[in-house]
PDB file of C-alpha atoms in Angstrom:
ATOM      1  CA  MET A   1       0.000   0.000   0.000  1.00 58.00           C
ATOM      2  CA  ASP A   2       2.982   2.296   0.544  1.00 65.00           C
ATOM      3  CA  GLY A   3       2.949   4.969  -2.148  1.00 78.00           C
ATOM      4  CA  TYR A   4      -0.127   3.627  -3.931  1.00 85.00           C
ATOM      5  CA  TYR A   5      -2.360   6.572  -2.989  1.00 89.00           C
ATOM      6  CA  GLU A   6       0.300   9.182  -3.750  1.00 89.00           C
ATOM      7  CA  SER A   7      -1.132   9.704  -7.219  1.00 94.00           C
ATOM      8  CA  ASP A   8      -4.500  10.808  -8.527  1.00 95.00           C
ATOM      9  CA  GLU A   9      -4.851   7.509 -10.378  1.00 95.00           C
ATOM     10  CA  GLY A  10      -4.180   5.413  -7.283  1.00 95.00           C
ATOM     11  CA  ALA A  11      -6.651   7.428  -5.214  1.00 95.00           C
ATOM     12  CA  ARG A  12      -9.262   7.157  -7.944  1.00 95.00           C
ATOM     13  CA  ASN A  13      -8.838   3.378  -8.144  1.00 95.00           C
ATOM     14  CA  GLY A  14      -9.320   3.208  -4.383  1.00 95.00           C
ATOM     15  CA  LEU A  15     -12.528   5.220  -4.714  1.00 96.00           C
ATOM     16  CA  ILE A  16     -13.840   2.843  -7.392  1.00 94.00           C
ATOM     17  CA  ALA A  17     -13.160  -0.060  -5.011  1.00 93.00           C
ATOM     18  CA  ALA A  18     -15.230   1.674  -2.312  1.00 94.00           C
ATOM     19  CA  TYR A  19     -18.153   2.268  -4.661  1.00 93.00           C
ATOM     20  CA  ALA A  20     -17.967  -1.374  -5.808  1.00 88.00           C
ATOM     21  CA  GLN A  21     -19.164  -2.500  -2.377  1.00 88.00           C
ATOM     22  CA  LEU A  22     -22.477  -0.734  -2.992  1.00 87.00           C
ATOM     23  CA  GLN A  23     -23.341  -3.276  -5.680  1.00 81.00           C
ATOM     24  CA  ARG A  24     -22.595  -6.160  -3.335  1.00 79.00           C
ATOM     25  CA  GLN A  25     -25.387  -4.932  -1.045  1.00 78.00           C
ATOM     26  CA  TYR A  26     -27.814  -6.192  -3.705  1.00 73.00           C
ATOM     27  CA  ALA A  27     -25.852  -9.196  -4.950  1.00 65.00           C
ATOM     28  CA  SER A  28     -25.761 -11.348  -1.844  1.00 60.00           C
ATOM     29  CA  SER A  29     -26.265 -15.070  -2.301  1.00 57.00           C
ATOM     30  CA  GLY A  30     -28.557 -14.894   0.710  1.00 68.00           C
ATOM     31  CA  TYR A  31     -31.282 -12.938  -1.122  1.00 76.00           C
ATOM     32  CA  ILE A  32     -30.790 -10.007   1.239  1.00 80.00           C
ATOM     33  CA  SER A  33     -30.475  -6.277   0.600  1.00 83.00           C
ATOM     34  CA  PRO A  34     -30.834  -3.089   2.643  1.00 87.00           C
ATOM     35  CA  ARG A  35     -34.076  -2.378   0.818  1.00 83.00           C
ATOM     36  CA  LEU A  36     -35.528  -5.727   1.889  1.00 84.00           C
ATOM     37  CA  LEU A  37     -34.235  -5.672   5.451  1.00 86.00           C
ATOM     38  CA  LYS A  38     -35.647  -2.190   6.050  1.00 88.00           C
ATOM     39  CA  GLU A  39     -39.049  -3.095   4.623  1.00 88.00           C
ATOM     40  CA  ALA A  40     -39.535  -6.578   6.076  1.00 88.00           C
ATOM     41  CA  PRO A  41     -40.169  -5.514   9.710  1.00 90.00           C
ATOM     42  CA  SER A  42     -42.529  -2.703   8.662  1.00 90.00           C
ATOM     43  CA  ASP A  43     -46.295  -2.571   8.202  1.00 90.00           C
ATOM     44  CA  GLU A  44     -45.793  -1.930   4.467  1.00 90.00           C
ATOM     45  CA  ILE A  45     -45.092  -5.455   3.213  1.00 88.00           C
ATOM     46  CA  SER A  46     -45.634  -9.103   4.029  1.00 88.00           C
ATOM     47  CA  ALA A  47     -42.819 -11.556   3.445  1.00 88.00           C
ATOM     48  CA  GLY A  48     -44.642 -13.380   0.649  1.00 85.00           C
ATOM     49  CA  GLY A  49     -42.996 -16.088  -1.440  1.00 84.00           C
ATOM     50  CA  ALA A  50     -44.415 -19.478  -2.389  1.00 83.00           C
ATOM     51  CA  ASN A  51     -45.351 -20.369   1.199  1.00 83.00           C
ATOM     52  CA  SER A  52     -44.278 -19.781   4.809  1.00 80.00           C
ATOM     53  CA  GLY A  53     -41.260 -22.042   4.329  1.00 84.00           C
ATOM     54  CA  ASP A  54     -39.937 -20.126   1.327  1.00 86.00           C
ATOM     55  CA  GLN A  55     -36.975 -18.115   2.665  1.00 85.00           C
ATOM     56  CA  ALA A  56     -38.066 -18.816   6.248  1.00 87.00           C
ATOM     57  CA  TRP A  57     -35.528 -16.322   7.593  1.00 87.00           C
ATOM     58  CA  LEU A  58     -37.480 -13.535   5.891  1.00 88.00           C
ATOM     59  CA  GLN A  59     -40.689 -14.744   7.513  1.00 88.00           C
ATOM     60  CA  GLN A  60     -38.869 -14.503  10.866  1.00 90.00           C
ATOM     61  CA  VAL A  61     -37.840 -10.893  10.242  1.00 90.00           C
ATOM     62  CA  ASN A  62     -41.361 -10.069   9.077  1.00 90.00           C
ATOM     63  CA  LEU A  63     -42.832 -11.520  12.297  1.00 90.00           C
ATOM     64  CA  TYR A  64     -40.135 -10.210  14.690  1.00 90.00           C
ATOM     65  CA  THR A  65     -39.067 -13.742  15.608  1.00 90.00           C
ATOM     66  CA  ASN A  66     -35.525 -13.472  14.230  1.00 87.00           C
ATOM     67  CA  ASP A  67     -32.486 -13.741  16.478  1.00 85.00           C
ATOM     68  CA  GLU A  68     -28.707 -14.068  16.187  1.00 82.00           C
ATOM     69  CA  SER A  69     -29.125 -17.475  14.526  1.00 82.00           C
ATOM     70  CA  THR A  70     -31.233 -16.096  11.656  1.00 82.00           C
ATOM     71  CA  PRO A  71     -29.182 -16.541   8.455  1.00 78.00           C
ATOM     72  CA  ASN A  72     -28.527 -14.086   5.614  1.00 80.00           C
ATOM     73  CA  ILE A  73     -28.559 -10.874   7.647  1.00 86.00           C
ATOM     74  CA  THR A  74     -24.865 -11.353   8.435  1.00 84.00           C
ATOM     75  CA  ASP A  75     -24.173 -11.225   4.691  1.00 82.00           C
ATOM     76  CA  LEU A  76     -25.501  -7.688   4.480  1.00 85.00           C
ATOM     77  CA  PHE A  77     -23.905  -6.537   7.742  1.00 89.00           C
ATOM     78  CA  ARG A  78     -20.419  -7.549   6.663  1.00 87.00           C
ATOM     79  CA  VAL A  79     -20.702  -5.938   3.211  1.00 88.00           C
ATOM     80  CA  TYR A  80     -21.162  -2.552   4.867  1.00 93.00           C
ATOM     81  CA  TYR A  81     -17.940  -3.014   6.790  1.00 94.00           C
ATOM     82  CA  PHE A  82     -16.095  -4.020   3.619  1.00 92.00           C
ATOM     83  CA  GLY A  83     -17.148  -0.631   2.257  1.00 94.00           C
ATOM     84  CA  ILE A  84     -16.186   1.182   5.457  1.00 97.00           C
ATOM     85  CA  TYR A  85     -12.762  -0.480   5.372  1.00 95.00           C
ATOM     86  CA  ARG A  86     -12.138   0.855   1.866  1.00 95.00           C
ATOM     87  CA  THR A  87     -13.298   4.380   2.667  1.00 97.00           C
ATOM     88  CA  ASN A  88     -11.122   4.391   5.796  1.00 97.00           C
ATOM     89  CA  ILE A  89      -8.070   3.593   3.681  1.00 95.00           C
ATOM     90  CA  LEU A  90      -8.765   6.566   1.421  1.00 96.00           C
ATOM     91  CA  ILE A  91      -9.553   9.001   4.201  1.00 97.00           C
ATOM     92  CA  ASN A  92      -6.444   8.078   6.174  1.00 96.00           C
ATOM     93  CA  ASN A  93      -3.943   7.733   3.334  1.00 95.00           C
ATOM     94  CA  VAL A  94      -4.772  10.260   0.616  1.00 96.00           C
ATOM     95  CA  ASP A  95      -3.145  13.701   0.888  1.00 95.00           C
ATOM     96  CA  VAL A  96      -5.935  16.155   0.091  1.00 96.00           C
ATOM     97  CA  SER A  97      -3.448  19.018  -0.323  1.00 95.00           C
ATOM     98  CA  ALA A  98      -1.693  17.248  -3.201  1.00 95.00           C
ATOM     99  CA  SER A  99      -4.371  17.898  -5.843  1.00 96.00           C
ATOM    100  CA  GLU A 100      -7.927  19.084  -6.311  1.00 96.00           C
ATOM    101  CA  GLU A 101      -8.926  15.624  -7.535  1.00 96.00           C
ATOM    102  CA  ARG A 102      -7.675  13.930  -4.386  1.00 97.00           C
ATOM    103  CA  LYS A 103      -9.518  16.479  -2.231  1.00 97.00           C
ATOM    104  CA  VAL A 104     -12.766  15.570  -3.996  1.00 97.00           C
ATOM    105  CA  ILE A 105     -12.022  11.831  -3.707  1.00 97.00           C
ATOM    106  CA  VAL A 106     -11.588  12.039   0.071  1.00 98.00           C
ATOM    107  CA  ALA A 107     -14.781  14.106   0.341  1.00 98.00           C
ATOM    108  CA  GLU A 108     -16.640  11.371  -1.549  1.00 98.00           C
ATOM    109  CA  ALA A 109     -15.097   8.713   0.699  1.00 98.00           C
ATOM    110  CA  LYS A 110     -16.374  10.585   3.768  1.00 98.00           C
ATOM    111  CA  ALA A 111     -19.842  10.872   2.236  1.00 98.00           C
ATOM    112  CA  LEU A 112     -19.846   7.139   1.469  1.00 98.00           C
ATOM    113  CA  ARG A 113     -18.654   6.259   4.971  1.00 98.00           C
ATOM    114  CA  ALA A 114     -21.465   8.384   6.381  1.00 98.00           C
ATOM    115  CA  TYR A 115     -23.939   6.539   4.144  1.00 98.00           C
ATOM    116  CA  PHE A 116     -22.667   3.140   5.298  1.00 97.00           C
ATOM    117  CA  TYR A 117     -22.993   4.088   8.957  1.00 98.00           C
ATOM    118  CA  PHE A 118     -26.364   5.783   8.438  1.00 97.00           C
ATOM    119  CA  ASP A 119     -27.805   2.551   7.056  1.00 96.00           C
ATOM    120  CA  LEU A 120     -26.125   0.422   9.706  1.00 96.00           C
ATOM    121  CA  VAL A 121     -27.389   2.468  12.635  1.00 96.00           C
ATOM    122  CA  ASN A 122     -30.915   2.494  11.243  1.00 93.00           C
ATOM    123  CA  MET A 123     -31.004  -1.235  10.543  1.00 92.00           C
ATOM    124  CA  PHE A 124     -29.098  -2.523  13.578  1.00 93.00           C
ATOM    125  CA  GLY A 125     -28.945   0.240  16.199  1.00 94.00           C
ATOM    126  CA  SER A 126     -25.613   0.260  18.036  1.00 96.00           C
ATOM    127  CA  VAL A 127     -22.799  -1.082  15.849  1.00 96.00           C
ATOM    128  CA  PRO A 128     -18.983  -0.978  16.007  1.00 96.00           C
ATOM    129  CA  LEU A 129     -17.576   2.382  14.943  1.00 97.00           C
ATOM    130  CA  VAL A 130     -14.383   1.688  12.980  1.00 96.00           C
ATOM    131  CA  LEU A 131     -12.514   4.662  11.541  1.00 96.00           C
ATOM    132  CA  ALA A 132      -9.079   3.225  10.773  1.00 91.00           C
ATOM    133  CA  GLU A 133      -7.434   0.143   9.325  1.00 87.00           C
ATOM    134  CA  GLN A 134      -7.190  -2.711  11.811  1.00 81.00           C
ATOM    135  CA  SER A 135      -4.734  -5.474  12.475  1.00 79.00           C
ATOM    136  CA  VAL A 136      -6.079  -8.975  13.109  1.00 78.00           C
ATOM    137  CA  GLY A 137      -5.860  -8.422  16.854  1.00 79.00           C
ATOM    138  CA  GLU A 138      -8.097  -5.347  16.596  1.00 78.00           C
ATOM    139  CA  TYR A 139     -11.034  -6.960  14.818  1.00 82.00           C
ATOM    140  CA  MET A 140     -13.178  -7.404  17.933  1.00 85.00           C
ATOM    141  CA  VAL A 141     -14.701  -3.978  18.525  1.00 90.00           C
ATOM    142  CA  GLU A 142     -17.387  -3.107  21.051  1.00 93.00           C
ATOM    143  CA  LYS A 143     -20.547  -1.477  19.761  1.00 96.00           C
ATOM    144  CA  ALA A 144     -20.656   2.317  19.961  1.00 97.00           C
ATOM    145  CA  PRO A 145     -23.639   4.259  21.315  1.00 97.00           C
ATOM    146  CA  ILE A 146     -26.101   5.375  18.665  1.00 97.00           C
ATOM    147  CA  ALA A 147     -25.455   9.044  19.468  1.00 96.00           C
ATOM    148  CA  GLU A 148     -21.734   8.552  18.824  1.00 97.00           C
ATOM    149  CA  ILE A 149     -22.406   6.969  15.438  1.00 98.00           C
ATOM    150  CA  TYR A 150     -24.675   9.829  14.411  1.00 97.00           C
ATOM    151  CA  ALA A 151     -22.064  12.329  15.577  1.00 97.00           C
ATOM    152  CA  GLN A 152     -19.530  10.703  13.233  1.00 98.00           C
ATOM    153  CA  ILE A 153     -22.041  10.728  10.362  1.00 98.00           C
ATOM    154  CA  GLU A 154     -22.598  14.444  10.883  1.00 98.00           C
ATOM    155  CA  LYS A 155     -18.852  15.093  11.121  1.00 98.00           C
ATOM    156  CA  ASP A 156     -18.065  13.227   7.912  1.00 98.00           C
ATOM    157  CA  LEU A 157     -20.812  14.967   5.955  1.00 98.00           C
ATOM    158  CA  THR A 158     -20.076  18.422   7.333  1.00 98.00           C
ATOM    159  CA  GLU A 159     -16.436  18.013   6.301  1.00 98.00           C
ATOM    160  CA  ALA A 160     -17.324  16.539   2.896  1.00 98.00           C
ATOM    161  CA  ILE A 161     -19.913  19.081   1.723  1.00 98.00           C
ATOM    162  CA  PRO A 162     -17.538  22.045   1.098  1.00 98.00           C
ATOM    163  CA  ASP A 163     -15.194  19.905  -1.030  1.00 97.00           C
ATOM    164  CA  LEU A 164     -17.802  18.106  -3.125  1.00 97.00           C
ATOM    165  CA  PRO A 165     -18.736  19.479  -6.565  1.00 96.00           C
ATOM    166  CA  GLU A 166     -22.252  20.757  -7.220  1.00 94.00           C
ATOM    167  CA  ASP A 167     -22.707  18.169  -9.972  1.00 93.00           C
ATOM    168  CA  LYS A 168     -21.268  14.674 -10.310  1.00 91.00           C
ATOM    169  CA  VAL A 169     -17.761  14.278 -11.670  1.00 90.00           C
ATOM    170  CA  GLU A 170     -19.040  11.056 -13.250  1.00 91.00           C
ATOM    171  CA  LYS A 171     -22.601   9.761 -13.245  1.00 90.00           C
ATOM    172  CA  TRP A 172     -21.858   6.909 -10.816  1.00 90.00           C
ATOM    173  CA  ARG A 173     -20.324   9.233  -8.213  1.00 94.00           C
ATOM    174  CA  VAL A 174     -22.054  11.322  -5.544  1.00 95.00           C
ATOM    175  CA  ALA A 175     -21.967  15.109  -5.385  1.00 96.00           C
ATOM    176  CA  LYS A 176     -22.795  17.860  -2.920  1.00 97.00           C
ATOM    177  CA  GLY A 177     -26.572  17.362  -3.099  1.00 97.00           C
ATOM    178  CA  PHE A 178     -26.255  13.756  -1.928  1.00 97.00           C
ATOM    179  CA  ALA A 179     -24.241  14.747   1.150  1.00 98.00           C
ATOM    180  CA  GLN A 180     -26.595  17.622   1.982  1.00 98.00           C
ATOM    181  CA  THR A 181     -29.637  15.360   1.693  1.00 98.00           C
ATOM    182  CA  LEU A 182     -28.065  12.604   3.778  1.00 98.00           C
ATOM    183  CA  LEU A 183     -27.130  15.105   6.488  1.00 98.00           C
ATOM    184  CA  ALA A 184     -30.710  16.402   6.465  1.00 98.00           C
ATOM    185  CA  LYS A 185     -31.951  12.808   6.901  1.00 97.00           C
ATOM    186  CA  ALA A 186     -29.537  12.282   9.783  1.00 97.00           C
ATOM    187  CA  TYR A 187     -31.008  15.325  11.533  1.00 97.00           C
ATOM    188  CA  ILE A 188     -34.575  14.177  10.835  1.00 96.00           C
ATOM    189  CA  PHE A 189     -33.981  10.608  11.996  1.00 95.00           C
ATOM    190  CA  GLN A 190     -32.663  11.928  15.282  1.00 93.00           C
ATOM    191  CA  ALA A 191     -35.663  14.259  15.601  1.00 91.00           C
ATOM    192  CA  LYS A 192     -33.451  17.299  15.981  1.00 86.00           C
ATOM    193  CA  GLN A 193     -32.274  20.359  14.081  1.00 89.00           C
ATOM    194  CA  TRP A 194     -35.399  20.617  11.939  1.00 94.00           C
ATOM    195  CA  ASP A 195     -34.539  24.072  10.625  1.00 94.00           C
ATOM    196  CA  GLU A 196     -31.082  22.925   9.563  1.00 95.00           C
ATOM    197  CA  ALA A 197     -32.573  19.909   7.783  1.00 96.00           C
ATOM    198  CA  ALA A 198     -35.069  22.088   5.919  1.00 97.00           C
ATOM    199  CA  GLY A 199     -32.292  24.504   4.966  1.00 97.00           C
ATOM    200  CA  LEU A 200     -30.169  21.713   3.508  1.00 97.00           C
ATOM    201  CA  CYS A 201     -33.086  20.373   1.471  1.00 96.00           C
ATOM    202  CA  LYS A 202     -33.796  23.875   0.182  1.00 96.00           C
ATOM    203  CA  LEU A 203     -30.198  24.192  -1.004  1.00 96.00           C
ATOM    204  CA  VAL A 204     -30.561  20.972  -2.976  1.00 96.00           C
ATOM    205  CA  MET A 205     -33.869  22.008  -4.550  1.00 94.00           C
ATOM    206  CA  GLU A 206     -32.511  25.423  -5.512  1.00 94.00           C
ATOM    207  CA  SER A 207     -29.240  24.085  -6.908  1.00 94.00           C
ATOM    208  CA  ASP A 208     -30.767  23.465 -10.385  1.00 91.00           C
ATOM    209  CA  VAL A 209     -28.797  20.219 -10.551  1.00 94.00           C
ATOM    210  CA  TYR A 210     -31.812  17.937 -10.025  1.00 94.00           C
ATOM    211  CA  GLN A 211     -35.335  18.101 -11.470  1.00 91.00           C
ATOM    212  CA  LEU A 212     -38.392  15.838 -11.283  1.00 90.00           C
ATOM    213  CA  GLU A 213     -38.842  13.367 -14.128  1.00 88.00           C
ATOM    214  CA  ASP A 214     -41.791  14.053 -16.419  1.00 88.00           C
ATOM    215  CA  ASN A 215     -42.835  10.393 -16.229  1.00 88.00           C
ATOM    216  CA  TYR A 216     -42.804   9.068 -12.656  1.00 88.00           C
ATOM    217  CA  ASP A 217     -42.475   5.438 -13.760  1.00 83.00           C
ATOM    218  CA  ASP A 218     -39.196   6.188 -15.535  1.00 84.00           C
ATOM    219  CA  ILE A 219     -37.476   6.703 -12.188  1.00 84.00           C
ATOM    220  CA  VAL A 220     -37.052   2.985 -11.581  1.00 75.00           C
ATOM    221  CA  HIS A 221     -36.616   1.840 -15.176  1.00 76.00           C
ATOM    222  CA  ILE A 222     -33.924   2.124 -17.797  1.00 77.00           C
ATOM    223  CA  ALA A 223     -35.664   5.076 -19.440  1.00 79.00           C
ATOM    224  CA  GLY A 224     -34.833   7.133 -16.357  1.00 83.00           C
ATOM    225  CA  GLU A 225     -31.387   5.699 -15.609  1.00 86.00           C
ATOM    226  CA  TRP A 226     -28.985   8.424 -14.480  1.00 88.00           C
ATOM    227  CA  GLY A 227     -31.854  10.831 -15.113  1.00 89.00           C
ATOM    228  CA  SER A 228     -32.636  14.273 -13.762  1.00 91.00           C
ATOM    229  CA  GLU A 229     -33.733  12.869 -10.376  1.00 90.00           C
ATOM    230  CA  SER A 230     -30.655  10.668  -9.979  1.00 91.00           C
ATOM    231  CA  MET A 231     -28.851  11.828  -6.872  1.00 92.00           C
ATOM    232  CA  PHE A 232     -27.490   8.436  -5.823  1.00 91.00           C
ATOM    233  CA  GLU A 233     -27.753   5.464  -8.139  1.00 88.00           C
ATOM    234  CA  LEU A 234     -26.070   2.083  -8.364  1.00 83.00           C
ATOM    235  CA  GLY A 235     -25.175   0.859 -11.819  1.00 78.00           C
ATOM    236  CA  PHE A 236     -25.645  -2.767 -12.884  1.00 73.00           C
ATOM    237  CA  THR A 237     -25.179  -4.636 -16.126  1.00 68.00           C
ATOM    238  CA  THR A 238     -27.798  -6.662 -17.985  1.00 63.00           C
ATOM    239  CA  ASP A 239     -25.126  -8.471 -20.001  1.00 61.00           C
ATOM    240  CA  ILE A 240     -25.023 -11.688 -17.971  1.00 54.00           C
ATOM    241  CA  ASP A 241     -25.603 -15.223 -19.188  1.00 50.00           C
ATOM    242  CA  GLY A 242     -28.308 -17.317 -17.557  1.00 42.00           C
ATOM    243  CA  PHE A 243     -30.360 -15.869 -14.727  1.00 43.00           C
ATOM    244  CA  PRO A 244     -30.710 -12.089 -14.395  1.00 44.00           C
ATOM    245  CA  TRP A 245     -28.553 -12.312 -11.304  1.00 43.00           C
ATOM    246  CA  ASN A 246     -25.104 -13.772 -11.040  1.00 44.00           C
ATOM    247  CA  ASP A 247     -23.386 -13.465  -7.680  1.00 44.00           C
ATOM    248  CA  SER A 248     -19.932 -14.041  -9.118  1.00 43.00           C
ATOM    249  CA  GLN A 249     -20.364 -10.892 -11.183  1.00 44.00           C
ATOM    250  CA  ASN A 250     -21.620  -8.716  -8.300  1.00 48.00           C
ATOM    251  CA  GLU A 251     -24.165  -7.465 -10.807  1.00 51.00           C
ATOM    252  CA  SER A 252     -27.548  -8.351  -9.421  1.00 58.00           C
ATOM    253  CA  GLN A 253     -31.193  -7.394  -9.783  1.00 62.00           C
ATOM    254  CA  ILE A 254     -32.254 -10.208  -7.512  1.00 70.00           C
ATOM    255  CA  ASN A 255     -33.988  -8.095  -4.859  1.00 71.00           C
ATOM    256  CA  ILE A 256     -36.061  -6.391  -7.524  1.00 71.00           C
ATOM    257  CA  GLU A 257     -36.856  -9.713  -9.206  1.00 72.00           C
ATOM    258  CA  LEU A 258     -37.962 -11.153  -5.856  1.00 77.00           C
ATOM    259  CA  SER A 259     -40.738  -8.594  -5.493  1.00 77.00           C
ATOM    260  CA  GLY A 260     -42.430  -9.185  -8.863  1.00 74.00           C
ATOM    261  CA  CYS A 261     -45.686 -11.116  -9.236  1.00 74.00           C
ATOM    262  CA  ARG A 262     -45.107 -14.852  -8.854  1.00 73.00           C
ATOM    263  CA  ASP A 263     -45.730 -17.034 -11.926  1.00 65.00           C
ATOM    264  CA  PHE A 264     -46.453 -13.927 -13.934  1.00 60.00           C
ATOM    265  CA  VAL A 265     -45.473 -13.995 -17.600  1.00 52.00           C
ATOM    266  CA  HIS A 266     -46.439 -11.283 -20.044  1.00 46.00           C
ATOM    267  CA  GLY A 267     -45.311  -9.408 -23.128  1.00 38.00           C
ATOM    268  CA  LYS A 268     -43.063  -6.991 -21.258  1.00 43.00           C
ATOM    269  CA  ASN A 269     -40.734  -9.581 -19.841  1.00 43.00           C
ATOM    270  CA  ASP A 270     -37.202  -8.340 -20.426  1.00 44.00           C
ATOM    271  CA  TRP A 271     -34.820  -6.168 -18.420  1.00 42.00           C
ATOM    272  CA  THR A 272     -34.975  -3.271 -20.863  1.00 42.00           C
ATOM    273  CA  ASP A 273     -38.696  -2.733 -20.363  1.00 48.00           C
ATOM    274  CA  ARG A 274     -41.295  -2.737 -17.568  1.00 51.00           C
ATOM    275  CA  HIS A 275     -40.479  -6.159 -16.136  1.00 54.00           C
ATOM    276  CA  LEU A 276     -43.141  -7.161 -13.583  1.00 60.00           C
ATOM    277  CA  GLY A 277     -42.687 -10.909 -13.118  1.00 67.00           C
ATOM    278  CA  GLY A 278     -40.882 -12.341 -10.122  1.00 74.00           C
ATOM    279  CA  TRP A 279     -41.050 -14.581  -7.064  1.00 80.00           C
ATOM    280  CA  GLY A 280     -43.895 -13.039  -5.099  1.00 82.00           C
ATOM    281  CA  PHE A 281     -41.959 -11.677  -2.117  1.00 86.00           C
ATOM    282  CA  GLN A 282     -42.443  -8.293  -0.455  1.00 85.00           C
ATOM    283  CA  ASN A 283     -46.162  -8.039  -1.136  1.00 85.00           C
ATOM    284  CA  VAL A 284     -47.624  -4.673  -0.261  1.00 87.00           C
ATOM    285  CA  THR A 285     -50.076  -4.976   2.637  1.00 89.00           C
ATOM    286  CA  LYS A 286     -53.674  -3.888   2.345  1.00 88.00           C
ATOM    287  CA  TYR A 287     -53.025  -1.561   5.300  1.00 91.00           C
ATOM    288  CA  TYR A 288     -50.426   0.342   3.283  1.00 90.00           C
ATOM    289  CA  TYR A 289     -52.415   0.221   0.051  1.00 88.00           C
ATOM    290  CA  ASP A 290     -55.459   1.720   1.766  1.00 90.00           C
ATOM    291  CA  LEU A 291     -53.366   4.641   3.021  1.00 92.00           C
ATOM    292  CA  LEU A 292     -52.622   5.742  -0.539  1.00 91.00           C
ATOM    293  CA  ASP A 293     -54.674   8.386  -2.294  1.00 92.00           C
ATOM    294  CA  GLN A 294     -56.018   6.490  -5.296  1.00 87.00           C
ATOM    295  CA  GLU A 295     -56.373   9.777  -7.182  1.00 92.00           C
ATOM    296  CA  ASP A 296     -52.614  10.290  -7.014  1.00 91.00           C
ATOM    297  CA  PRO A 297     -51.262   9.465 -10.515  1.00 87.00           C
ATOM    298  CA  ARG A 298     -48.137   7.913  -8.943  1.00 87.00           C
ATOM    299  CA  VAL A 299     -50.072   5.152  -7.160  1.00 87.00           C
ATOM    300  CA  PRO A 300     -50.213   2.657 -10.082  1.00 81.00           C
ATOM    301  CA  PHE A 301     -46.423   2.806 -10.230  1.00 81.00           C
ATOM    302  CA  ILE A 302     -45.975   2.417  -6.469  1.00 80.00           C
ATOM    303  CA  CYS A 303     -48.164  -0.647  -5.996  1.00 81.00           C
ATOM    304  CA  GLN A 304     -51.084  -2.334  -7.708  1.00 75.00           C
ATOM    305  CA  ASP A 305     -53.740  -4.857  -6.864  1.00 76.00           C
ATOM    306  CA  VAL A 306     -52.800  -8.165  -8.500  1.00 71.00           C
ATOM    307  CA  LYS A 307     -56.170  -8.215 -10.274  1.00 73.00           C
ATOM    308  CA  ASP A 308     -55.401  -4.850 -11.858  1.00 72.00           C
ATOM    309  CA  ILE A 309     -52.045  -6.165 -13.037  1.00 69.00           C
ATOM    310  CA  TYR A 310     -53.753  -9.212 -14.477  1.00 67.00           C
ATOM    311  CA  ASP A 311     -56.297  -7.096 -16.361  1.00 70.00           C
ATOM    312  CA  GLU A 312     -53.623  -4.862 -17.847  1.00 66.00           C
ATOM    313  CA  TYR A 313     -50.782  -7.251 -18.618  1.00 61.00           C
ATOM    314  CA  TYR A 314     -51.920 -10.862 -18.598  1.00 57.00           C
ATOM    315  CA  ARG A 315     -50.181 -12.901 -21.308  1.00 49.00           C
ATOM    316  CA  GLU A 316     -50.289 -16.670 -20.842  1.00 47.00           C
ATOM    317  CA  GLY A 317     -49.608 -16.448 -17.127  1.00 47.00           C
ATOM    318  CA  GLY A 318     -48.878 -19.263 -14.689  1.00 45.00           C
ATOM    319  CA  ASP A 319     -51.334 -20.914 -12.318  1.00 47.00           C
ATOM    320  CA  PHE A 320     -51.170 -18.044  -9.841  1.00 44.00           C
ATOM    321  CA  MET A 321     -52.413 -15.575 -12.448  1.00 47.00           C
ATOM    322  CA  LYS A 322     -54.882 -18.008 -14.022  1.00 48.00           C
ATOM    323  CA  GLU A 323     -56.880 -18.024 -10.810  1.00 48.00           C
ATOM    324  CA  TYR A 324     -58.269 -14.707 -12.046  1.00 43.00           C
ATOM    325  CA  ALA A 325     -58.981 -15.894 -15.584  1.00 44.00           C
ATOM    326  CA  ASP A 326     -62.501 -16.937 -14.674  1.00 43.00           C
TER     327      ASP A 326
END
């Protein structure tokens, strides 16, 4: 490692390695992702699947019966610390006074580290706070108080914001608006500094860097990829043989595929269009559905009744969809 980060190219390669861990959050062989783990304990979704034995660990999380023996969650937990390890290396080894590029790279690393810890503290509560490279004998770290973790998140973001560009250096990288928004969320999640949070959000809205998409549904499809609303987006490839996920490639749509309608086949069944088929997990609850204003034009793109999907898209569906054929 000696000398590696003493060039812009070396620092940039280290930054790419830190961003690469973001993809692994959605490519776990254990069918786990931050999106799923945050939703599963909520009132918004039921675990779903083929039956109660399909991914039983997810049923446990959904019913609050999980414990330290519940599998898969460890996969996600450790990926965050892989990312933290890589950001720590950058923050502690790159000389920000050497070039403008390296100053921006360290600012991005701090913003990413804040993101990793923000997700960790909101999914797991108290977690180890690691800010430097560790030797083998230093791996066992006691959990830090939640307030201490939030203090570090605020510190990293406050230091990063002045050195981040208004717009992204490259589309896959974060910019100032991301750090400002994440800091605002940190204030809101702690139920403090409301005025500061509102001020940060106002700065982002008035920056003219981001605008709302004309078509709401484009936000989560290829038509809107890296679009005007894209503040923080993970890039994946569709050029993979076999299944649309491949763990060895770390290029995975598996947690999106899981939430599609089970046994649902229709004319829009490829990854370049409005793919809706899947494995029937993460079903929206009636409680959540009933909270939505059905006059809101965004609702059909947020969630739909399976009968409505059948009426609109049915094309030679499986047994699950054929129940509605009569």
